[in-house]
XYZ file of C-alpha atoms in Angstrom:
550
model
C 152.622 63.237 142.064
C 153.889 65.667 139.394
C 151.268 68.044 137.942
C 150.046 66.622 134.642
C 147.681 67.863 131.939
C 146.409 66.459 128.653
C 146.162 68.496 125.465
C 143.545 66.135 123.992
C 141.678 64.700 126.986
C 138.816 63.230 124.947
C 141.268 60.556 123.780
C 141.404 59.266 127.372
C 138.042 57.610 126.765
C 139.975 55.206 124.554
C 141.766 53.797 127.608
C 138.829 51.455 127.984
C 140.231 49.651 124.937
C 142.985 48.343 127.228
C 140.463 45.805 128.521
C 140.094 44.217 125.075
C 143.008 41.735 125.450
C 141.494 40.442 128.732
C 138.070 40.056 127.127
C 139.514 38.205 124.153
C 141.473 35.920 126.494
C 138.387 35.107 128.570
C 136.214 34.474 125.524
C 138.763 32.092 124.006
C 139.186 29.989 127.154
C 137.764 26.507 126.787
C 137.046 24.092 129.622
C 138.502 20.710 128.674
C 136.673 17.517 129.552
C 138.512 15.107 131.945
C 138.950 11.583 130.568
C 140.876 9.247 132.950
C 143.571 7.230 131.125
C 145.722 5.070 133.391
C 148.576 4.560 130.928
C 149.366 8.326 130.941
C 149.533 8.746 134.673
C 153.309 8.953 134.584
C 153.081 12.061 132.315
C 151.094 14.178 134.784
C 154.095 15.465 136.649
C 155.847 16.420 133.399
C 152.712 18.193 132.126
C 152.325 20.275 135.289
C 155.846 21.646 134.965
C 155.462 22.495 131.277
C 152.001 24.094 131.602
C 153.316 26.334 134.374
C 155.841 27.830 131.899
C 153.195 28.167 129.111
C 150.759 29.976 131.413
C 153.520 32.358 132.495
C 154.270 33.232 128.852
C 150.550 33.741 128.143
C 150.151 36.071 131.126
C 153.207 38.107 130.068
C 151.875 38.383 126.472
C 148.471 39.475 127.785
C 150.051 42.165 129.968
C 152.181 43.447 127.078
C 149.146 43.718 124.789
C 147.199 45.574 127.478
C 150.048 48.009 128.174
C 150.529 48.619 124.432
C 146.890 49.665 123.990
C 147.043 51.746 127.188
C 150.134 53.730 126.156
C 148.894 54.261 122.588
C 145.697 55.887 123.857
C 147.686 57.820 126.472
C 149.959 59.176 123.733
C 146.942 60.303 121.695
C 145.769 62.309 124.724
C 149.061 64.268 124.555
C 150.148 64.268 128.259
C 152.321 67.172 129.373
C 154.005 68.154 132.624
C 153.059 71.540 134.057
C 155.142 74.014 136.000
C 158.853 74.054 136.778
C 159.049 70.257 136.959
C 158.903 70.048 133.166
C 162.329 71.711 132.943
C 163.847 69.252 135.443
C 162.634 66.029 133.861
C 164.847 66.302 130.798
C 166.007 68.237 127.796
C 163.398 69.496 125.396
C 163.580 70.849 121.874
C 162.533 74.445 121.337
C 159.063 74.621 119.819
C 157.234 76.892 117.390
C 153.531 76.640 118.181
C 150.635 78.251 116.271
C 147.238 78.211 117.964
C 144.334 78.907 115.587
C 141.262 80.096 117.516
C 137.855 80.126 115.851
C 136.121 83.424 116.710
C 133.278 83.136 114.170
C 129.784 84.024 115.338
C 128.920 80.347 115.999
C 131.475 80.358 118.848
C 128.992 82.573 120.701
C 126.668 79.561 121.067
C 125.391 79.429 124.655
C 125.640 76.042 126.373
C 124.744 75.069 129.928
C 128.397 75.691 130.871
C 128.620 79.103 129.158
C 129.602 80.262 125.700
C 131.641 77.935 123.499
C 134.316 80.625 123.148
C 134.727 80.639 126.944
C 135.443 76.897 126.807
C 138.020 77.545 124.111
C 139.708 80.211 126.236
C 140.030 77.791 129.158
C 141.697 75.178 126.965
C 144.093 77.731 125.463
C 144.996 79.171 128.875
C 146.005 75.664 129.971
C 148.508 75.642 127.102
C 150.308 78.671 128.553
C 151.953 76.407 131.147
C 153.524 74.431 128.296
C 155.389 77.447 126.945
C 159.079 77.036 127.689
C 162.086 79.286 127.369
C 163.036 79.866 123.750
C 159.656 78.793 122.386
C 157.811 80.777 119.708
C 154.055 80.941 120.213
C 151.566 82.535 117.809
C 147.919 83.225 118.643
C 145.880 83.448 115.410
C 142.174 84.314 115.762
C 140.211 83.475 112.620
C 136.713 83.551 111.185
C 136.366 84.130 107.455
C 139.999 85.258 107.368
C 142.845 84.749 109.888
C 144.501 87.626 111.746
C 148.167 86.654 111.576
C 150.356 88.388 114.221
C 153.543 90.200 113.275
C 155.614 88.514 116.002
C 155.461 85.587 118.420
C 154.596 85.792 122.124
C 157.272 84.655 124.561
C 155.733 85.954 127.787
C 152.982 83.731 129.300
C 151.405 86.808 130.918
C 150.970 88.503 127.532
C 149.614 85.239 126.152
C 146.981 85.001 128.889
C 145.947 88.630 128.378
C 145.581 88.166 124.611
C 143.466 85.032 125.095
C 141.127 86.712 127.578
C 140.510 89.594 125.132
C 139.235 87.294 122.353
C 135.666 88.081 121.231
C 133.373 86.626 118.589
C 132.945 88.307 115.216
C 129.961 88.470 112.840
C 131.672 86.347 110.183
C 131.385 82.694 109.217
C 134.208 80.131 109.459
C 136.866 79.063 106.954
C 139.204 76.605 108.671
C 141.184 75.855 105.507
C 142.316 79.461 105.003
C 143.375 79.673 108.659
C 145.306 76.377 108.546
C 147.152 77.489 105.413
C 148.101 80.761 107.131
C 149.312 78.875 110.225
C 151.417 76.438 108.184
C 152.916 79.313 106.224
C 153.828 81.069 109.480
C 155.448 77.951 110.951
C 157.382 77.275 107.737
C 159.326 80.497 108.339
C 160.347 79.441 111.854
C 163.792 77.932 112.495
C 162.644 75.861 115.488
C 163.159 72.115 115.169
C 159.760 71.177 116.616
C 156.582 72.715 115.179
C 152.981 72.285 116.312
C 149.682 73.588 114.932
C 146.567 73.585 117.144
C 143.076 74.299 115.771
C 140.548 75.305 118.437
C 137.062 75.332 116.895
C 133.485 74.319 117.608
C 133.599 71.870 114.696
C 130.633 73.359 112.808
C 130.355 71.543 109.469
C 130.255 74.662 107.282
C 133.692 75.719 108.531
C 135.312 72.739 106.790
C 133.733 73.353 103.373
C 137.012 74.804 102.105
C 138.781 71.450 102.565
C 135.964 69.551 100.851
C 135.922 71.922 97.881
C 139.709 71.784 97.507
C 139.637 67.976 97.639
C 136.855 67.872 95.040
C 138.767 70.236 92.729
C 141.901 68.112 93.013
C 139.886 64.960 92.304
C 138.237 66.513 89.232
C 141.689 67.401 87.886
C 142.988 63.894 88.601
C 145.454 65.137 91.206
C 146.095 64.216 94.821
C 146.750 66.678 97.622
C 150.440 66.674 98.496
C 152.193 68.067 101.545
C 155.432 69.983 101.297
C 158.419 68.753 103.352
C 157.923 71.709 105.715
C 154.257 70.799 106.264
C 155.135 67.152 106.941
C 157.301 68.255 109.893
C 154.375 70.067 111.567
C 152.280 68.205 114.149
C 148.628 69.185 113.694
C 145.941 68.723 116.335
C 142.284 69.740 116.463
C 141.375 70.592 120.065
C 137.961 69.249 121.030
C 135.599 71.501 122.964
C 133.129 68.743 123.806
C 129.559 68.160 122.660
C 126.385 70.210 123.153
C 122.904 70.494 121.601
C 123.187 72.489 118.376
C 119.565 73.567 117.879
C 119.649 76.903 116.065
C 117.289 78.897 113.846
C 118.679 81.901 111.970
C 117.588 84.531 109.461
C 119.798 83.597 106.513
C 118.947 86.389 104.060
C 116.850 89.539 103.728
C 115.879 90.848 100.289
C 114.977 94.471 99.645
C 112.215 95.221 97.128
C 113.024 95.368 93.429
C 110.269 97.856 92.697
C 109.494 101.546 92.734
C 108.194 102.521 96.136
C 107.544 105.691 98.047
C 105.614 107.227 100.902
C 102.140 105.721 100.975
C 103.020 103.021 98.407
C 103.513 99.388 99.502
C 106.919 97.746 99.368
C 107.555 94.004 99.710
C 110.321 92.617 101.920
C 111.330 88.968 101.625
C 113.514 86.915 103.965
C 114.693 83.341 104.368
C 114.921 81.408 107.644
C 117.250 78.389 107.955
C 117.191 75.548 110.479
C 120.823 74.760 111.347
C 119.844 72.203 113.995
C 119.156 68.476 113.966
C 115.428 68.714 114.739
C 112.510 70.091 112.738
C 110.773 73.232 114.006
C 107.014 73.709 113.941
C 105.179 77.019 114.428
C 108.280 79.176 114.694
C 107.595 82.918 114.931
C 109.058 85.529 112.556
C 108.692 89.231 113.375
C 109.166 92.291 111.159
C 109.992 95.659 112.725
C 110.091 98.945 110.788
C 110.408 102.480 112.057
C 110.769 101.305 115.660
C 107.548 99.265 115.840
C 106.387 95.771 114.978
C 104.472 95.773 111.697
C 104.147 92.056 110.866
C 104.229 88.614 112.479
C 104.142 85.200 110.812
C 104.447 81.517 111.754
C 106.546 79.005 109.835
C 107.590 75.349 109.822
C 111.091 74.311 108.764
C 112.736 70.883 108.572
C 116.211 70.105 109.882
C 118.717 71.664 107.502
C 115.897 73.255 105.491
C 114.742 76.798 104.805
C 111.450 78.692 104.906
C 110.774 81.678 102.609
C 108.623 84.470 104.052
C 107.553 87.920 102.883
C 105.466 90.880 103.995
C 104.260 94.198 102.621
C 104.751 97.461 104.451
C 103.700 100.981 103.463
C 106.152 103.709 104.511
C 104.250 106.690 105.866
C 106.892 109.342 105.220
C 109.759 109.960 102.850
C 113.299 109.775 104.171
C 115.366 107.036 105.860
C 113.543 103.913 107.049
C 115.281 101.172 109.028
C 114.159 97.990 110.711
C 114.880 94.299 111.077
C 113.487 90.795 110.733
C 113.803 88.514 113.775
C 113.054 84.983 114.923
C 112.615 83.944 118.544
C 115.883 84.164 120.491
C 117.724 80.866 120.893
C 121.163 79.685 122.071
C 122.902 81.588 119.248
C 121.469 85.142 119.172
C 123.938 86.425 116.558
C 121.919 85.135 113.580
C 118.435 85.729 114.999
C 118.110 89.120 113.257
C 118.756 90.736 109.882
C 118.665 94.510 109.540
C 117.723 96.769 106.634
C 117.892 100.474 105.887
C 116.395 102.217 102.849
C 115.664 105.748 101.754
C 112.001 106.224 100.970
C 111.960 108.669 98.079
C 109.669 111.631 97.874
C 109.433 113.334 94.525
C 112.108 111.962 92.186
C 114.471 114.654 90.947
C 115.042 114.429 87.200
C 117.251 116.600 85.006
C 116.523 116.937 81.276
C 119.642 117.682 79.245
C 118.267 118.814 75.888
C 119.419 119.997 72.494
C 116.191 121.895 71.722
C 113.079 122.747 73.771
C 110.729 120.724 71.574
C 112.825 117.572 72.167
C 111.540 117.211 75.738
C 107.904 118.311 75.427
C 106.304 114.864 75.201
C 108.756 113.290 77.656
C 107.989 115.969 80.209
C 104.274 115.292 79.797
C 104.738 111.536 80.104
C 106.875 111.706 83.245
C 104.878 114.395 85.040
C 101.289 114.117 83.750
C 99.850 115.804 86.848
C 101.715 119.079 86.346
C 100.095 122.410 85.636
C 97.407 122.235 82.971
C 98.700 125.402 81.286
C 102.268 124.109 81.028
C 102.833 123.933 77.260
C 106.480 125.056 77.298
C 108.438 123.688 74.368
C 105.505 122.208 72.434
C 106.388 121.647 68.770
C 105.011 124.260 66.380
C 101.478 123.401 65.298
C 101.008 120.919 68.145
C 99.960 123.241 70.955
C 97.126 121.284 72.554
C 94.383 122.606 74.746
C 94.955 121.770 78.392
C 92.938 118.825 79.618
C 91.531 118.471 83.069
C 93.405 116.319 85.592
C 90.601 113.774 85.608
C 90.725 113.418 81.809
C 94.451 112.752 81.896
C 93.981 110.125 84.602
C 91.429 108.368 82.422
C 93.757 108.465 79.417
C 96.560 106.921 81.443
C 94.318 104.093 82.574
C 93.048 103.114 79.129
C 94.302 100.611 76.583
C 97.735 99.680 77.830
C 96.742 98.835 81.418
C 99.155 101.385 82.877
C 98.487 102.032 86.530
C 98.638 105.813 86.941
C 101.336 107.073 89.265
C 100.036 109.352 92.020
C 100.485 113.105 91.781
C 103.219 114.860 93.709
C 102.645 114.608 97.436
C 100.795 111.286 97.107
C 103.644 108.806 96.787
C 106.206 109.035 93.995
C 106.030 112.218 91.948
C 108.721 113.870 89.880
C 110.448 117.234 90.089
C 111.838 118.139 86.680
C 114.572 120.637 85.873
C 116.107 121.310 82.474
C 119.507 122.307 81.106
C 120.760 122.888 77.592
C 123.530 120.568 76.453
C 125.923 123.383 75.615
C 125.546 124.845 79.134
C 125.513 121.497 80.947
C 128.101 121.374 83.773
C 128.930 118.828 86.482
C 127.291 121.013 89.146
C 123.943 120.222 87.496
C 124.301 116.558 88.550
C 124.207 117.292 92.265
C 121.017 116.301 94.100
C 119.608 114.561 90.984
C 118.154 111.041 91.007
C 117.947 110.761 87.221
C 119.622 112.464 84.254
C 117.835 112.194 80.886
C 119.919 112.951 77.808
C 117.520 113.891 74.982
C 118.879 114.122 71.420
C 122.208 115.489 72.700
C 124.836 115.472 69.907
C 127.977 115.319 72.070
C 129.650 116.452 75.342
C 133.022 117.614 76.469
C 135.354 114.912 77.813
C 135.058 116.449 81.308
C 131.273 116.026 81.254
C 131.623 112.440 80.031
C 133.824 111.655 83.053
C 131.370 113.436 85.370
C 128.478 111.358 84.002
C 130.501 108.163 84.441
C 131.242 108.998 88.090
C 127.603 109.949 88.666
C 126.399 106.584 87.303
C 129.040 104.651 89.288
C 127.741 106.256 92.505
C 124.189 105.048 91.859
C 122.744 107.839 89.734
C 120.380 106.943 86.903
C 121.141 107.866 83.291
C 118.506 107.602 80.535
C 119.598 108.209 76.958
C 116.916 109.191 74.421
C 118.348 109.134 70.908
C 117.363 111.589 68.187
C 118.309 112.708 64.712
C 121.111 114.982 65.963
C 123.150 112.447 67.970
C 126.743 111.744 66.944
C 126.785 107.924 66.888
C 130.568 107.780 66.650
C 130.928 109.962 69.775
C 128.438 107.786 71.676
C 130.155 104.511 70.698
C 133.738 105.605 71.333
C 133.434 108.130 74.175
C 130.146 108.250 76.089
C 128.814 104.669 76.208
C 132.128 103.060 77.350
C 131.863 105.213 80.502
C 128.296 104.058 81.215
C 127.426 100.643 79.773
C 129.031 97.940 77.557
C 126.854 98.673 74.536
C 127.434 99.764 70.922
C 124.954 101.502 68.604
C 124.554 100.191 65.077
C 123.043 101.944 62.066
C 119.512 103.384 62.444
C 116.577 101.340 61.159
C 113.584 103.026 59.478
C 112.693 106.487 58.242
C 110.673 109.154 60.008
C 109.306 110.503 56.716
C 107.900 107.505 54.841
C 107.442 105.402 58.004
C 107.908 102.184 56.056
C 109.703 100.242 58.811
C 107.493 100.043 61.891
C 108.584 98.263 65.064
C 106.675 97.438 68.238
C 107.325 95.811 71.617
C 107.824 92.065 71.774
C 109.270 90.264 74.807
C 109.136 92.350 78.018
C 110.655 91.802 81.463
C 107.619 92.534 83.632
C 109.602 91.714 86.802
C 112.008 94.593 86.223
C 111.493 97.506 88.661
C 110.618 99.767 85.707
C 107.447 97.763 85.046
C 106.751 95.980 88.336
C 103.562 97.270 90.012
C 103.133 99.752 87.144
C 102.134 97.604 84.149
C 99.864 94.571 84.288
C 101.599 91.528 82.849
C 100.847 90.801 79.169
C 98.466 93.774 78.904
C 100.871 96.385 77.605
C 99.849 97.952 74.281
C 103.011 98.829 72.395
C 103.651 102.218 70.801
C 104.931 102.305 67.203
C 108.559 103.107 66.458
C 109.461 104.447 63.006
C 113.178 105.069 63.592
C 115.170 102.781 65.896
C 118.721 101.578 66.536
C 119.895 98.012 66.862
C 122.583 97.524 69.512
C 125.369 95.103 70.384
C 125.241 94.588 74.160
C 127.657 92.888 76.538
C 126.597 89.752 78.471
C 126.075 91.739 81.697
C 123.450 93.999 80.087
C 119.877 93.067 81.040
C 117.391 93.931 78.252
C 114.082 95.202 79.613
C 112.176 95.229 76.309
C 112.898 93.584 72.960
C 111.268 94.440 69.664
C 108.881 91.954 68.142
C 111.446 91.092 65.443
C 113.996 90.162 68.135
C 116.024 93.366 68.012
């Protein structure tokens, strides 16, 4: 018997449908009652001869129906001859074949027969015996994006080697993008026969691209249409069988949106999703940081649902801190963990860029209240204050506005402050700084504006404190476009008569500037006698608004 294989063997289960014509025939048979009638005796011989011909026609019709169903299901299973015999049986058109192989992380699912990707490799290796002389064969691994080869493979040995080297990635699946790439590749082939095979585990999320495209077409009142080239391509999804798909994964891990440091708590949040068909009760979630387990929690999650969890940790030292969140290992280990890495700050490094010494006196005191008691550098004339004890300053910080005092340097987040005059400010000053504070600076050179823009784009913080000497036109046309989509309008109020007073209104207490520092709705506002209204772009997030809505 010639060696035979089937490209879609699951369709062979449909051969059982060949029994349907027999069943229908048996169910429709009726046993007729015998009623003797002497006058019709002479017709019996004639009836026997005629019924013999009718039964023969019925049997032939039944056999034809059965064979029709049998061969239809056999054709769906895509039979193919293997080996040299396929070249002897008859002529065959040259074929361009693109095999799309899903290598997303879900193909690493472990079944009782091994990984799903190993099953896929076996099916693809069977196809190598179908490659004939003159055929063009393309192997296209895909996950989120397909990896389209530059040229086809004509050597079965190279094909087998490429298949065996396939490994899973850490990406999700987008079947639609891969199919479009495969059809585009085949459209450039001159072969008369073209075939596209999709080898995938059939995970539902991989087909979202088709559903979204269909929904978009429907919303626009259009129908998806195939090009003439696409209509000439035979497409087949290769089945890899069925297996239990129970899987729990860590879907997301959120880093804290708050100021944290050594000895200060930080909150990590994560979300666990149940991708399986059964609910999970008392699942375990573990949090590791700095090489040791620091938290454990239990959770329940319904099929297809999520569970939100969080935990607080207190870094002991400044510097890099890494760790991960994990659930108990299951058949798909790839999504059982999510990793994080943060830099725990020590003392924040701030640079004051000033126009005059007295411009930064109060800001320096506010940002570093635990500095030296005798530090009165830059105090405005007539406002030299006697140094207060550290305890007195702590009490002042804790009164009235419910500010939670920040710890002194060496006890969490402190601040190391350096200063530079605006006229001597150079790009070298930006190195190793976490924050640059521009205080009443009239203007900069264009080179410094570009340096500040690059510094902010790389994650540096820039705080602009306006004053009476600022050049509003320079800020609006040169500096602010490099930093933030915002425009200054005319100043409001007068520092002399103090007739227009503004105070805080709506505040975003969830912003990292205020979170864990100010108690919600207990902030006593300072008074502002000279302010600027601004026109901000939609991507700007206001932290505080004035009471009048400005």
